[in-house]
Short mmCIF file of C-alpha atoms and ligand atoms in Angstrom, two decimals:
data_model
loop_
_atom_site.label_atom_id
_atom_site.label_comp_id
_atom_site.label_asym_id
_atom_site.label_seq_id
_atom_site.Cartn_x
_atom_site.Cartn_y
_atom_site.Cartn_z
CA UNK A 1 15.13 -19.43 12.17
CA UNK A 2 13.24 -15.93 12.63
CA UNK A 3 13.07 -14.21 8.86
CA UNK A 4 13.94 -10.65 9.57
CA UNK A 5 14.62 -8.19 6.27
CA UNK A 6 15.07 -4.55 5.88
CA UNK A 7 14.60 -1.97 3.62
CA UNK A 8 17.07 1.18 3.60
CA UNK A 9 16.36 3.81 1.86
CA UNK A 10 19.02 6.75 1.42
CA UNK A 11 16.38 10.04 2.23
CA UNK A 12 18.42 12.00 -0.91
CA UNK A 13 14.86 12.95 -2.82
CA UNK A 14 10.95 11.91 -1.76
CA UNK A 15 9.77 8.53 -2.01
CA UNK A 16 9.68 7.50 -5.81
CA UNK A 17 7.90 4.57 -7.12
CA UNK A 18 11.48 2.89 -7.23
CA UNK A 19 11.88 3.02 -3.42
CA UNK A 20 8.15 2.20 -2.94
CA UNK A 21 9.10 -0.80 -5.05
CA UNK A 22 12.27 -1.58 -2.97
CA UNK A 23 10.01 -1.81 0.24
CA UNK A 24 7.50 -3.73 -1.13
CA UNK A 25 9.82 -7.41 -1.79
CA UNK A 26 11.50 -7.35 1.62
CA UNK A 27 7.89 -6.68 3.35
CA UNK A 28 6.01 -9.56 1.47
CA UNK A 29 8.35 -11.42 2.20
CA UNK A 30 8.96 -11.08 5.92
CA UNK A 31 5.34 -11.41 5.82
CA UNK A 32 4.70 -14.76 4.18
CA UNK A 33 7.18 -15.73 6.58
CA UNK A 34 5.98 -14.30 9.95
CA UNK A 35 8.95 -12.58 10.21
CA UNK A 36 10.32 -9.25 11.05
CA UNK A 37 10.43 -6.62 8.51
CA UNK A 38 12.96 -3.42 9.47
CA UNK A 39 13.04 0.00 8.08
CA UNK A 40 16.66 1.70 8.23
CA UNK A 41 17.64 5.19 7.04
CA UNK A 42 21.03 5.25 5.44
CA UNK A 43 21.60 8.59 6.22
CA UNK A 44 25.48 8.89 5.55
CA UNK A 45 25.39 10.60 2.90
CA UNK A 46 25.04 14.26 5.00
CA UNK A 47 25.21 16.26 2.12
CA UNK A 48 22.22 14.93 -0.31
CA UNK A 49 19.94 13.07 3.22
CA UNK A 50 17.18 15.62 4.83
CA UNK A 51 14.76 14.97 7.87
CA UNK A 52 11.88 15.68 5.16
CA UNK A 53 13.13 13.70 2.98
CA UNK A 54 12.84 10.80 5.74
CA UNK A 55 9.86 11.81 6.44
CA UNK A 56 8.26 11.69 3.17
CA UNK A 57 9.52 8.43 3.03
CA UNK A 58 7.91 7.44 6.05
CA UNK A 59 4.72 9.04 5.28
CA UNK A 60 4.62 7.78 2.42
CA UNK A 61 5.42 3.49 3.41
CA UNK A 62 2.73 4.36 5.48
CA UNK A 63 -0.02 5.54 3.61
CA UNK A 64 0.83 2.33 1.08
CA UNK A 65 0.40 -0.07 4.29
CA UNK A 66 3.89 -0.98 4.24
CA UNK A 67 4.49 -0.88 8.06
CA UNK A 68 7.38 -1.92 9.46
CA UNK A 69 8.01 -4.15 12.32
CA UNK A 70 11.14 -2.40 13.81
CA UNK A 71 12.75 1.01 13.00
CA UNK A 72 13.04 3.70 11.46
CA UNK A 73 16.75 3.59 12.31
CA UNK A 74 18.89 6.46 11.42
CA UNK A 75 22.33 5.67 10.65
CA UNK A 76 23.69 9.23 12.15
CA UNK A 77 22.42 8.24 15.24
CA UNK A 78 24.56 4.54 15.38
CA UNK A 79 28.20 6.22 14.70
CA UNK A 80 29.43 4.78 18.13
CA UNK A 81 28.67 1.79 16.82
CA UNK A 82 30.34 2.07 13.67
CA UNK A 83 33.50 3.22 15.24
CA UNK A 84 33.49 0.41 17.35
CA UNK A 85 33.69 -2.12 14.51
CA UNK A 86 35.87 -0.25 13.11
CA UNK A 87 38.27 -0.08 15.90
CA UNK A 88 37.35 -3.78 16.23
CA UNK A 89 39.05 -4.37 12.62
CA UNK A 90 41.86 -2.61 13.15
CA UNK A 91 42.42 -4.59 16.25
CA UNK A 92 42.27 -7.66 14.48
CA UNK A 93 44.58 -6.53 11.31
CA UNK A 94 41.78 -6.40 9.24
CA UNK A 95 41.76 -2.89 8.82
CA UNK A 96 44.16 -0.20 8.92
CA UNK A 97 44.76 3.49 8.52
CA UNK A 98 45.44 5.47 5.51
CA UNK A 99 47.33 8.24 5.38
CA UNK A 100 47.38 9.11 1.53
CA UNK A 101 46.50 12.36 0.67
CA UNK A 102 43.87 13.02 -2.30
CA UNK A 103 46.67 14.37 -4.37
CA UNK A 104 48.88 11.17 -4.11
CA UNK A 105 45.40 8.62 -4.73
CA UNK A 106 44.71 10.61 -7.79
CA UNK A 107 48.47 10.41 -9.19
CA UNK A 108 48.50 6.50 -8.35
CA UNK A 109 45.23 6.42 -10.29
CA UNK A 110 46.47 8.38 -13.41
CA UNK A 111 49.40 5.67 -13.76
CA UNK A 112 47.09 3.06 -13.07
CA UNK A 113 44.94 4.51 -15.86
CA UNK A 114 48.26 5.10 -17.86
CA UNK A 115 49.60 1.46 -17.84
CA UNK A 116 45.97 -0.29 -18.76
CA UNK A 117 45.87 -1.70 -14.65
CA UNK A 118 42.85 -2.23 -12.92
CA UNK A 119 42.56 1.45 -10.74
CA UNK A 120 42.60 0.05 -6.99
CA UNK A 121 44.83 1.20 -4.01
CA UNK A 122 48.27 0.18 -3.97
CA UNK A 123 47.79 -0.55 -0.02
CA UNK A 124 51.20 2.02 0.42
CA UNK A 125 49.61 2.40 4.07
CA UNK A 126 49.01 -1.35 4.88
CA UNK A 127 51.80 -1.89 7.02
CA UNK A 128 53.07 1.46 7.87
CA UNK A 129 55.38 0.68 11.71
CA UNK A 130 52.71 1.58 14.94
CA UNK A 131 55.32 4.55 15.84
CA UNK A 132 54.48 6.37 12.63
CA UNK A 133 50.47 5.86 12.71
CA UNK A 134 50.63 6.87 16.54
CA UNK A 135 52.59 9.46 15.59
CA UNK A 136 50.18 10.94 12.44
CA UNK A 137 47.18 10.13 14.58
CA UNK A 138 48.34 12.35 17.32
CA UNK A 139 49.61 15.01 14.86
CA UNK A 140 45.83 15.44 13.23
CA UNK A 141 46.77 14.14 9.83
CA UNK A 142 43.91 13.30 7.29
CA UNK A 143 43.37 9.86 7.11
CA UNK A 144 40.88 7.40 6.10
CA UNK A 145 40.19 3.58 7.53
CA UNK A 146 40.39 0.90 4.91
CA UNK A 147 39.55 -2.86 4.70
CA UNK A 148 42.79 -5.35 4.06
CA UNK A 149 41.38 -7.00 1.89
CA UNK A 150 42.23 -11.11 2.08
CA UNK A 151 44.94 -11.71 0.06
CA UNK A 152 44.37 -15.37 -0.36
CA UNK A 153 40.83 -15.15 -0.61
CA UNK A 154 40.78 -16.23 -4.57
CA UNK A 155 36.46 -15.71 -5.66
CA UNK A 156 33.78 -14.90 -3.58
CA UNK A 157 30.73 -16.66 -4.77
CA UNK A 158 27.22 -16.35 -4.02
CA UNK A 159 23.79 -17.90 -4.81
CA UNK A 160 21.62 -15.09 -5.42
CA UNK A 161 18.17 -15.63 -4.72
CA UNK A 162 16.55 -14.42 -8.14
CA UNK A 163 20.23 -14.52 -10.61
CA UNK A 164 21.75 -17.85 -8.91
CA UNK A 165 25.21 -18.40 -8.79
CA UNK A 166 27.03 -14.84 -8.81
CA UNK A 167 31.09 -14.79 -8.52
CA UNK A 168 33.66 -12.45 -8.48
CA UNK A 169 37.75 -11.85 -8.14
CA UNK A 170 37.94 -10.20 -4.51
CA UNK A 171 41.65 -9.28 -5.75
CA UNK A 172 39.64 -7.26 -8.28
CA UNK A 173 38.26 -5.43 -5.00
CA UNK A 174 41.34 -3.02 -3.50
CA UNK A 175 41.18 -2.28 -0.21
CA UNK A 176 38.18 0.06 0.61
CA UNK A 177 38.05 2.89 2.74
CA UNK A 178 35.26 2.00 5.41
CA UNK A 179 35.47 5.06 7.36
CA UNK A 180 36.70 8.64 7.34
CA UNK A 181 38.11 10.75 9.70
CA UNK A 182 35.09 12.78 10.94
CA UNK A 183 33.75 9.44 11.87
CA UNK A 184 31.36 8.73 8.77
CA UNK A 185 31.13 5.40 7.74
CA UNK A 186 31.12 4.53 3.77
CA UNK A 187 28.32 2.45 2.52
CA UNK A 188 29.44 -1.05 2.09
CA UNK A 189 30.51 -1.16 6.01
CA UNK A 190 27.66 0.44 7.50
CA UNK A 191 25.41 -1.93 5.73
CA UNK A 192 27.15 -4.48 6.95
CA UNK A 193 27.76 -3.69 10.53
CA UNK A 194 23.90 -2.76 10.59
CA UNK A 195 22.52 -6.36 8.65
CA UNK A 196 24.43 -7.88 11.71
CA UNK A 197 23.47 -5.80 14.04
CA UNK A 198 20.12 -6.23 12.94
CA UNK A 199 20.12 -9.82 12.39
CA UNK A 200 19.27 -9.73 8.91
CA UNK A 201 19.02 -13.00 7.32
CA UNK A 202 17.67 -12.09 3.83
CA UNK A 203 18.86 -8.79 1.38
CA UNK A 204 16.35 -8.23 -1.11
CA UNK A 205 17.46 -5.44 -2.97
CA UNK A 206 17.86 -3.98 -6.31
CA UNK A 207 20.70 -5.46 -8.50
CA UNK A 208 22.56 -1.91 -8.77
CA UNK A 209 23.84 -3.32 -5.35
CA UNK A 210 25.33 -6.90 -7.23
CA UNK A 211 28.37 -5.66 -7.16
CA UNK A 212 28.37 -3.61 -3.77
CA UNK A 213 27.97 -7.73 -2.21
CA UNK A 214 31.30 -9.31 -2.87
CA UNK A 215 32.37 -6.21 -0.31
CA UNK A 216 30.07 -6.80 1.85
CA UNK A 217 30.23 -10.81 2.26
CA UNK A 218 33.98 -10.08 2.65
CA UNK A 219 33.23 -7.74 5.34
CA UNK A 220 30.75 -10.51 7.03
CA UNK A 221 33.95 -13.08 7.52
CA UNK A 222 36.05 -9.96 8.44
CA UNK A 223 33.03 -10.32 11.25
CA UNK A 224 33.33 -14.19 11.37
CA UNK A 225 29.69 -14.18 10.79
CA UNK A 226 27.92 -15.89 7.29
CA UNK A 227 26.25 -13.30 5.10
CA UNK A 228 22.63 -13.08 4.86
CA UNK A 229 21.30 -14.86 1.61
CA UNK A 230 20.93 -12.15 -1.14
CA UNK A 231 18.66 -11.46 -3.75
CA UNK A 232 18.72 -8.72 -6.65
CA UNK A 233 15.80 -7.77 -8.41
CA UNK A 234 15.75 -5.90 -11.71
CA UNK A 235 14.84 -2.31 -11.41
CA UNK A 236 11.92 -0.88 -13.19
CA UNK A 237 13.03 0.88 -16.18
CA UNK A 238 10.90 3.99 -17.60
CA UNK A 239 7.60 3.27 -20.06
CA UNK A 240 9.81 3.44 -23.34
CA UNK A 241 12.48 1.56 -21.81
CA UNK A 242 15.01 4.20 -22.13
CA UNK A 243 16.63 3.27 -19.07
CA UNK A 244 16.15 2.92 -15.41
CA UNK A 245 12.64 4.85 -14.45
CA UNK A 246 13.37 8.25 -13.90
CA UNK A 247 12.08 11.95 -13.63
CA UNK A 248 12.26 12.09 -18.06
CA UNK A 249 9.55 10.03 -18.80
CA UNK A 250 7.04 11.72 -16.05
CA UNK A 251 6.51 12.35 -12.03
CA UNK A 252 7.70 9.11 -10.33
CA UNK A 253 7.35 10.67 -7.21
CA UNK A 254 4.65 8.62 -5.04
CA UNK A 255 3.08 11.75 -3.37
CA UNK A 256 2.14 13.26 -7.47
CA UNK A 257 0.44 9.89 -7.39
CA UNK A 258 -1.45 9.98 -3.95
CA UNK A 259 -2.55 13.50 -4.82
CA UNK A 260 -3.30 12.36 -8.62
CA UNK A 261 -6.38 10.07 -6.73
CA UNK A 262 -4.45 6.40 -7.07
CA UNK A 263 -5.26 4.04 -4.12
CA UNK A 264 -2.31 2.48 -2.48
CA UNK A 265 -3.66 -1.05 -2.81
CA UNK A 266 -3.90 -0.55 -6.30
CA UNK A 267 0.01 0.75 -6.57
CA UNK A 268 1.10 -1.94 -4.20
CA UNK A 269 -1.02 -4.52 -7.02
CA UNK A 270 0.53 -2.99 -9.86
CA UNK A 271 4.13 -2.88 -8.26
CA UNK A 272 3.87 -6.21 -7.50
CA UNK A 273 2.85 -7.58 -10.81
CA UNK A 274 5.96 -5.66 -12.31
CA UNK A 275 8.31 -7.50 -10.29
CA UNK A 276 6.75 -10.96 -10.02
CA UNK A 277 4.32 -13.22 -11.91
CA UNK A 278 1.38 -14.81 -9.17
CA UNK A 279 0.29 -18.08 -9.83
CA UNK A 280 -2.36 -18.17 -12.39
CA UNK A 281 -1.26 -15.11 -14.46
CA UNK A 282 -4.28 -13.13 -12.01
CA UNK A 283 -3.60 -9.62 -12.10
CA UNK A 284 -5.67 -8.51 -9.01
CA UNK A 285 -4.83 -9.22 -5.86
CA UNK A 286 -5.03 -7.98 -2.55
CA UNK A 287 -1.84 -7.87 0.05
CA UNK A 288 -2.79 -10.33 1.98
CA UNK A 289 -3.00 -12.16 -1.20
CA UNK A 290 0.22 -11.01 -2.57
CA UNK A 291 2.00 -11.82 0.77
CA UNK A 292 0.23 -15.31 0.69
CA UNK A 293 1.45 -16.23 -2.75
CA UNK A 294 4.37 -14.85 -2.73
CA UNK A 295 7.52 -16.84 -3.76
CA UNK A 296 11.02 -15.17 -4.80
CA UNK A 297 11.62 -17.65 -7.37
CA UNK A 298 8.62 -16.25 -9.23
CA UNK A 299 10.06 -12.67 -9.41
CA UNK A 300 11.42 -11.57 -12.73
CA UNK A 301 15.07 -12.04 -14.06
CA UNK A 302 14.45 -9.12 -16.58
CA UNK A 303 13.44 -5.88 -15.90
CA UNK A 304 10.09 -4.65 -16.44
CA UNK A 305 9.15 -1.11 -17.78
CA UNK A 306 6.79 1.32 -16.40
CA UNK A 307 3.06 0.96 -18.21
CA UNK A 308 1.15 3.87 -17.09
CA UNK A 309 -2.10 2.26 -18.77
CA UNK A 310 -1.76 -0.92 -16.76
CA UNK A 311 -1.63 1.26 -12.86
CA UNK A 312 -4.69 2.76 -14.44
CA UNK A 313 -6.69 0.31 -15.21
CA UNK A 314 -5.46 -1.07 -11.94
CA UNK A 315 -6.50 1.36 -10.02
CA UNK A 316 -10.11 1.68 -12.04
CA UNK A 317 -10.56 -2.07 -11.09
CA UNK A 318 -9.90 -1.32 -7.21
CA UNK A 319 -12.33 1.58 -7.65
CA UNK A 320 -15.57 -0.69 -9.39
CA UNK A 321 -14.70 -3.25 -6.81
CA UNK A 322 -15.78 -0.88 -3.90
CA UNK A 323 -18.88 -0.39 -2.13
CA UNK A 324 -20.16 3.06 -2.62
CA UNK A 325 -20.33 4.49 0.89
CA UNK A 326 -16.18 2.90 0.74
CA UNK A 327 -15.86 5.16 -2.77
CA UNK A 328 -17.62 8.22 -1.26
CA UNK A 329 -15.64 8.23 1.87
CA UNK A 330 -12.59 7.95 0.11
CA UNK A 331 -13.74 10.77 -2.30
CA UNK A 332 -14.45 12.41 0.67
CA UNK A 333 -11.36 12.23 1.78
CA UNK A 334 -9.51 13.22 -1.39
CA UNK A 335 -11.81 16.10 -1.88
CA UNK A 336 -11.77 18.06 1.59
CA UNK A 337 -12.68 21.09 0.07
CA UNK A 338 -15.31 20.26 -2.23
CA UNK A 339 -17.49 22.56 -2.38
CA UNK A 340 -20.99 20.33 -1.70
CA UNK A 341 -19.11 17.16 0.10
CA UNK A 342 -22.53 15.82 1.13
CA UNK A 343 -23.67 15.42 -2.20
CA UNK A 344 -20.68 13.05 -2.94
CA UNK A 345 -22.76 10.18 -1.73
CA UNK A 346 -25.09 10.66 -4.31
CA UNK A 347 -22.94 11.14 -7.36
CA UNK A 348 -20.92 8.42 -6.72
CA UNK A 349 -23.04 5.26 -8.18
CA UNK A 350 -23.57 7.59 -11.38
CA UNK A 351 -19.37 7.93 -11.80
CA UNK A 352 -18.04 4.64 -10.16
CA UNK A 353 -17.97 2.43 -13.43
CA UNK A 354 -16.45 5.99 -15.37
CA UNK A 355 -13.62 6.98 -13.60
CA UNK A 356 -10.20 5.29 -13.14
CA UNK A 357 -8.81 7.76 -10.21
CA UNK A 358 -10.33 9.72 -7.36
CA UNK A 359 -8.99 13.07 -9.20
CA UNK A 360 -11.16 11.95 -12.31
CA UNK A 361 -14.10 12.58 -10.15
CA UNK A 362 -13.93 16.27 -10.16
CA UNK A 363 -14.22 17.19 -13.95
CA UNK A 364 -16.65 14.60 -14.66
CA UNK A 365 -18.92 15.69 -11.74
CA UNK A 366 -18.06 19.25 -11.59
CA UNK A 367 -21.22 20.81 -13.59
CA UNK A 368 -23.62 19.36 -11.30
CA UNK A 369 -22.01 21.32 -8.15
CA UNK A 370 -21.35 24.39 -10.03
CA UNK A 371 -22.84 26.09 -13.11
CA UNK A 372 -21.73 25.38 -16.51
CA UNK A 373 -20.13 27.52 -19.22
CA UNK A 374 -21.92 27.39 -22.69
CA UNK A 375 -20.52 27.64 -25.91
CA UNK A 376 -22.98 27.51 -28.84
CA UNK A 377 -20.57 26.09 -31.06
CA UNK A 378 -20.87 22.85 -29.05
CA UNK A 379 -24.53 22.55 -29.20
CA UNK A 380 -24.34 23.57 -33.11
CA UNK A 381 -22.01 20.68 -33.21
CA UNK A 382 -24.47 18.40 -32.26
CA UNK A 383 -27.66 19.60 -34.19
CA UNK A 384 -26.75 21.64 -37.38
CA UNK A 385 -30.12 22.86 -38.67
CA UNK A 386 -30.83 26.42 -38.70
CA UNK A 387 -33.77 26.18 -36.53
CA UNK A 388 -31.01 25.11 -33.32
CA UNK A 389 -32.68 27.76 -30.73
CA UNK A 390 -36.87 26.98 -31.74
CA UNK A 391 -35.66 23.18 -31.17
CA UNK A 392 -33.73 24.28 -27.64
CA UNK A 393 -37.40 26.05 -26.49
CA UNK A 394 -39.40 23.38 -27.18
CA UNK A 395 -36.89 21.14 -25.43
CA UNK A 396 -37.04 23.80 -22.37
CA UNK A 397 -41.04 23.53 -22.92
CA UNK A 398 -40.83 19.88 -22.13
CA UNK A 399 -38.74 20.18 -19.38
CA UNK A 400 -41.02 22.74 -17.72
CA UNK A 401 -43.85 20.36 -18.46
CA UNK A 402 -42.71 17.17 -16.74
CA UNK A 403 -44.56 16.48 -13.69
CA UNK A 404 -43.75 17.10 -10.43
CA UNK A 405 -42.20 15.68 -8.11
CA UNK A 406 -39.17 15.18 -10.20
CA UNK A 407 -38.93 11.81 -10.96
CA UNK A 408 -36.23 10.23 -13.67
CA UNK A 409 -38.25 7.38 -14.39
CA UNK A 410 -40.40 9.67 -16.47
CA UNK A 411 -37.90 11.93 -18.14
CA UNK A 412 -36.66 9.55 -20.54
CA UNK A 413 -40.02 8.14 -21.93
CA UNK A 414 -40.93 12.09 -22.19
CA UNK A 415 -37.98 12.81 -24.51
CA UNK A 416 -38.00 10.33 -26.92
CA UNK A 417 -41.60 11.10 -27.14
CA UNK A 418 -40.71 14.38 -28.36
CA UNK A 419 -37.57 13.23 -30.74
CA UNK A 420 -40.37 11.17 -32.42
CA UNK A 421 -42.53 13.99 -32.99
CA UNK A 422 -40.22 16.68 -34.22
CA UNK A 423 -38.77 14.02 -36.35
CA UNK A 424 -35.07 13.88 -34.37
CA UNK A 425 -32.99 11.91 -33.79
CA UNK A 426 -32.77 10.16 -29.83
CA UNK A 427 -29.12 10.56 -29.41
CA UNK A 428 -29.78 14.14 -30.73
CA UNK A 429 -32.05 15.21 -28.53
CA UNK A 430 -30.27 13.40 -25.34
CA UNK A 431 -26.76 15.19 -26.28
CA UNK A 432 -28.93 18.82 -26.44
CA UNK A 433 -30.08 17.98 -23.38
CA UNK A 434 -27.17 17.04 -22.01
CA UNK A 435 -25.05 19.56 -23.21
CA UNK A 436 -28.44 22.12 -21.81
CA UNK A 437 -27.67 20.29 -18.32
CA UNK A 438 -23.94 19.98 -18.22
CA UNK A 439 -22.24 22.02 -20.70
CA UNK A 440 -20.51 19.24 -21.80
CA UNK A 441 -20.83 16.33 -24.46
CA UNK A 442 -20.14 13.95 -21.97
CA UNK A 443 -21.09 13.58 -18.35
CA UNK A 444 -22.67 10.96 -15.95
CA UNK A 445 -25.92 9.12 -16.88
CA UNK A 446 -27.71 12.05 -18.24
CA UNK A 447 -31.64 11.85 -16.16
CA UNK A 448 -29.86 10.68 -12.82
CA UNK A 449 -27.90 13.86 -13.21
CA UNK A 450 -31.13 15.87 -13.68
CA UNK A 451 -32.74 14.12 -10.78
CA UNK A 452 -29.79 15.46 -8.57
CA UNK A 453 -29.85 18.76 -9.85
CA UNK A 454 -33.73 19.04 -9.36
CA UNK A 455 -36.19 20.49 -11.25
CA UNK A 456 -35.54 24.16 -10.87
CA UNK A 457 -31.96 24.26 -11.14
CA UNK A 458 -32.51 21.62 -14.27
CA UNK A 459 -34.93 23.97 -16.04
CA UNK A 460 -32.36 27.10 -15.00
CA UNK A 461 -30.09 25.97 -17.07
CA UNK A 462 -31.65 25.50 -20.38
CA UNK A 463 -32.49 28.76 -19.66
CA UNK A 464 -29.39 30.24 -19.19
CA UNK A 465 -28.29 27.64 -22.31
CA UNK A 466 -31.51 29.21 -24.50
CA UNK A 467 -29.90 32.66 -23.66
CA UNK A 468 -26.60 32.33 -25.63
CA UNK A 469 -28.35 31.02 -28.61
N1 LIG B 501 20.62 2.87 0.82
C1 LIG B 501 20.74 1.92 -0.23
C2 LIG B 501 19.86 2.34 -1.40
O1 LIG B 501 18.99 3.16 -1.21
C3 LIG B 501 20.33 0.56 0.28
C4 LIG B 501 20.99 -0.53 -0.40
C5 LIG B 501 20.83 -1.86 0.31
O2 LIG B 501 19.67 -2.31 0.41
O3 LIG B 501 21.81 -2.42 0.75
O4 LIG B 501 20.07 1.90 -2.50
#
């Protein structure tokens, strides 16, 4: 049997790490199964659903190398469909029109409410004579379709993939609307009507939908068709576990974290790893690694929380693992209006083992592409003697002295030569010179900087640094 799973996002906001998350079960596991993985947009909701929202999805699964085998469908575009399996269950009993005005559901309700009972439909319009629905139909009264739902049914069980066996009372249930007038279907049918459609033989979803699926698998016999096997994951809650991850705890917005410098194979790693333990406890691995191993009976019963720390280190691992002329080009890339892109190639081995995103790159590197601010309290930080500025021109002095061509293998030797003899300390002198070079107490390895910057613009700015002293 072909494996063929969806994912189906609603496009009601951008793609958050949530939906990224959602994608990423359903894909690996089409994958590890050579089968067919489908991307559907459930755009019912016509209110909250955008074209840029959809599209920001889209962008967005593919950027992370989530690409789908078949798709994007748009649910606005299938309503024929939908209002032929609707008509189809209405045919067959199994649905029927409902007349009830708002007014008279909420009154129902409030007795409902009033006498402790469970608040479903009463089914008033079950069996209403055909004369009187042909007769409200052609009149333009407000109706809605509902589902009539089995009465005999008893429990609907099912053997979720990642919580096992999962039953409920279908009585429990009511009979659902499924469609409205204008021809919109509700969620629960147009799920169903598109996982058949679609052949879908595996849900993996997130368990806010547990109890959406006793609706649906009735729906599937309504169709005389089994259900696909389900499986709900837990969703990720926020980093201090205050509840499902949301806007509160910071951006979970996936484009914040493209433009932020992360690497999508380093978010797909880390999503991964919150969802399901590989073999072996390893925390990298590649996709094709990921969508080897893979196993839903490894994914997590309980939900994981957001660990900011964790993507970051992540993503620092991705970024020491790659080649430099990879790094560079990805810099590259990220930076398309850096001021000196060429130079990238030669920063990059000083800052690859220092920085843990591609945005990191810019204030780290920044002095050596454009001139630094100095504050004297900074250098008076670091050597707190009165004589501060004589040490600073003798440091210039030394700089000015070093041979030419400019060569770091020298520059080092040269200094500590000169700590020795004014009686300094090395990590002194080094942090005066750095700060001299960079403005800053910390930087990139402090001679390969000077060897980028060259002699003249090195010595330039212990000048300029001598001149606020
Ligand atoms: N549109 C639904 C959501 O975004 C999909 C649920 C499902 O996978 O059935 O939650």
């Amino acid at each position: 049997m072909e494996i063929r799973t969806r994912m189906a996002p609603s496009p009601t906001g951008k793609l958050h790490l949530g939906t990224a998350y959602a994608a990423l079960w359903p894909y690996l596991f089409a994958k590890k199964n050579q089968g067919t993985f489908i991307l559907r947009i459930e755009d019912t909701d016509t209110e909250r659903s955008t074209k840029e929202f959809a599209e920001n999805i889209i962008d967005g699964l593919v950027w992370l190398g989530l690409k789908w085998d078949g798709g994007p469908f748009y649910q606005m575009e299938r309503l024929s469909l939908y209002k032929e399996k609707a008509e189809e269950l209405i045919k067959e009993n199994k649905a029927y029109y409902c007349f009830c005005s708002m007014r008279e559901l909420e009154e129902e309700r409030k007795k409902q409410a009033a006498a402790d009972q469970s608040q479903i439909y009463s089914g008033k319009c079950r069996n209403l004579p055909k004369e009187e629905i042909e007769q409200k139909l052609s009149s333009g009264v407000d109706f809605v379709i509902r589902f009539k739902l089995p009465v005999e049914r008893g429990k609907v069980k099912f053997s979720d993939l990642i919580h096992g066996e999962i039953e409920f009372d279908s009585q429990l249930l009511g009979d659902m609307v499924i469609m409205r007038k204008n021809g919109i279907p509700l969620y629960n049918f147009v799920v169903v009507v598109d996982d058949l459609d679609m052949k879908i033989t595996h849900v993996l979803r997130g368990d806010d939908h547990i109890s959406n699926t006793p609706r649906q698998i009735l729906l599937f016999e309504a169709f005389n068709t089994p259900p696909p096997q389900y499986g709900h994951y837990p969703m990720i809650l926020n980093q201090d576990r205050s509840g499902k991850l949301s806007k509160r705890t910071g951006s979970t917005a996936l484009s914040d974290y493209r433009a932020d410098g992360f690497l999508p194979e380093a978010i797909i790693n880390y999503l991964a790893l919150l969802g399901w333990t590989p073999p072996g406890d390893r925390e990298i691995l590649s996709k094709e690694e990921l969508i080897q191993l893979f196993e839903i009976k490894n994914m997590n019963v309980g939900a994981a929380a957001w660990n900011q720390q964790k993507l970051d280190w992540i993503n620092g691992q991705y970024i020491r693992s790659m080649s430099d002329e990879e790094l560079t080009q990805r810099l590259q890339e990220f930076l398309p209006d850096h001021p000196i892109r060429e130079k990238i190639a030669e920063v990059v081995p000083l800052i690859k083992d220092r920085i843990k995103k591609l945005s990191d790159f810019v204030p780290l590197t920044n002095f050596l592409f454009t001139e630094p601010e100095y504050e004297k309290s900074v250098f008076q930080g670091i050597y707190k003697k009165e004589n501060l500025r004589q040490i600073m021109e003798k440091i210039v002095e030394v700089m000015e002295k070093l041979p030419r061509p400019w060569q770091k293998e020298v520059f080092e030797e040269a200094f500590r030569k000169f700590a020795e003899e004014e009686g300094l300390s090395v990590t002194e002198t080094f942090q005066l010179l750095r700060v001299g070079i960079s403005g800053q107490t910390v930087s990139p390895p402090l001679f390969e900087s000077m060897q980028i910057l060259g002699d003249q613009e090195s010595v330039a700015r212990l000048q300029k640094a001598l001149s606020i002293l």
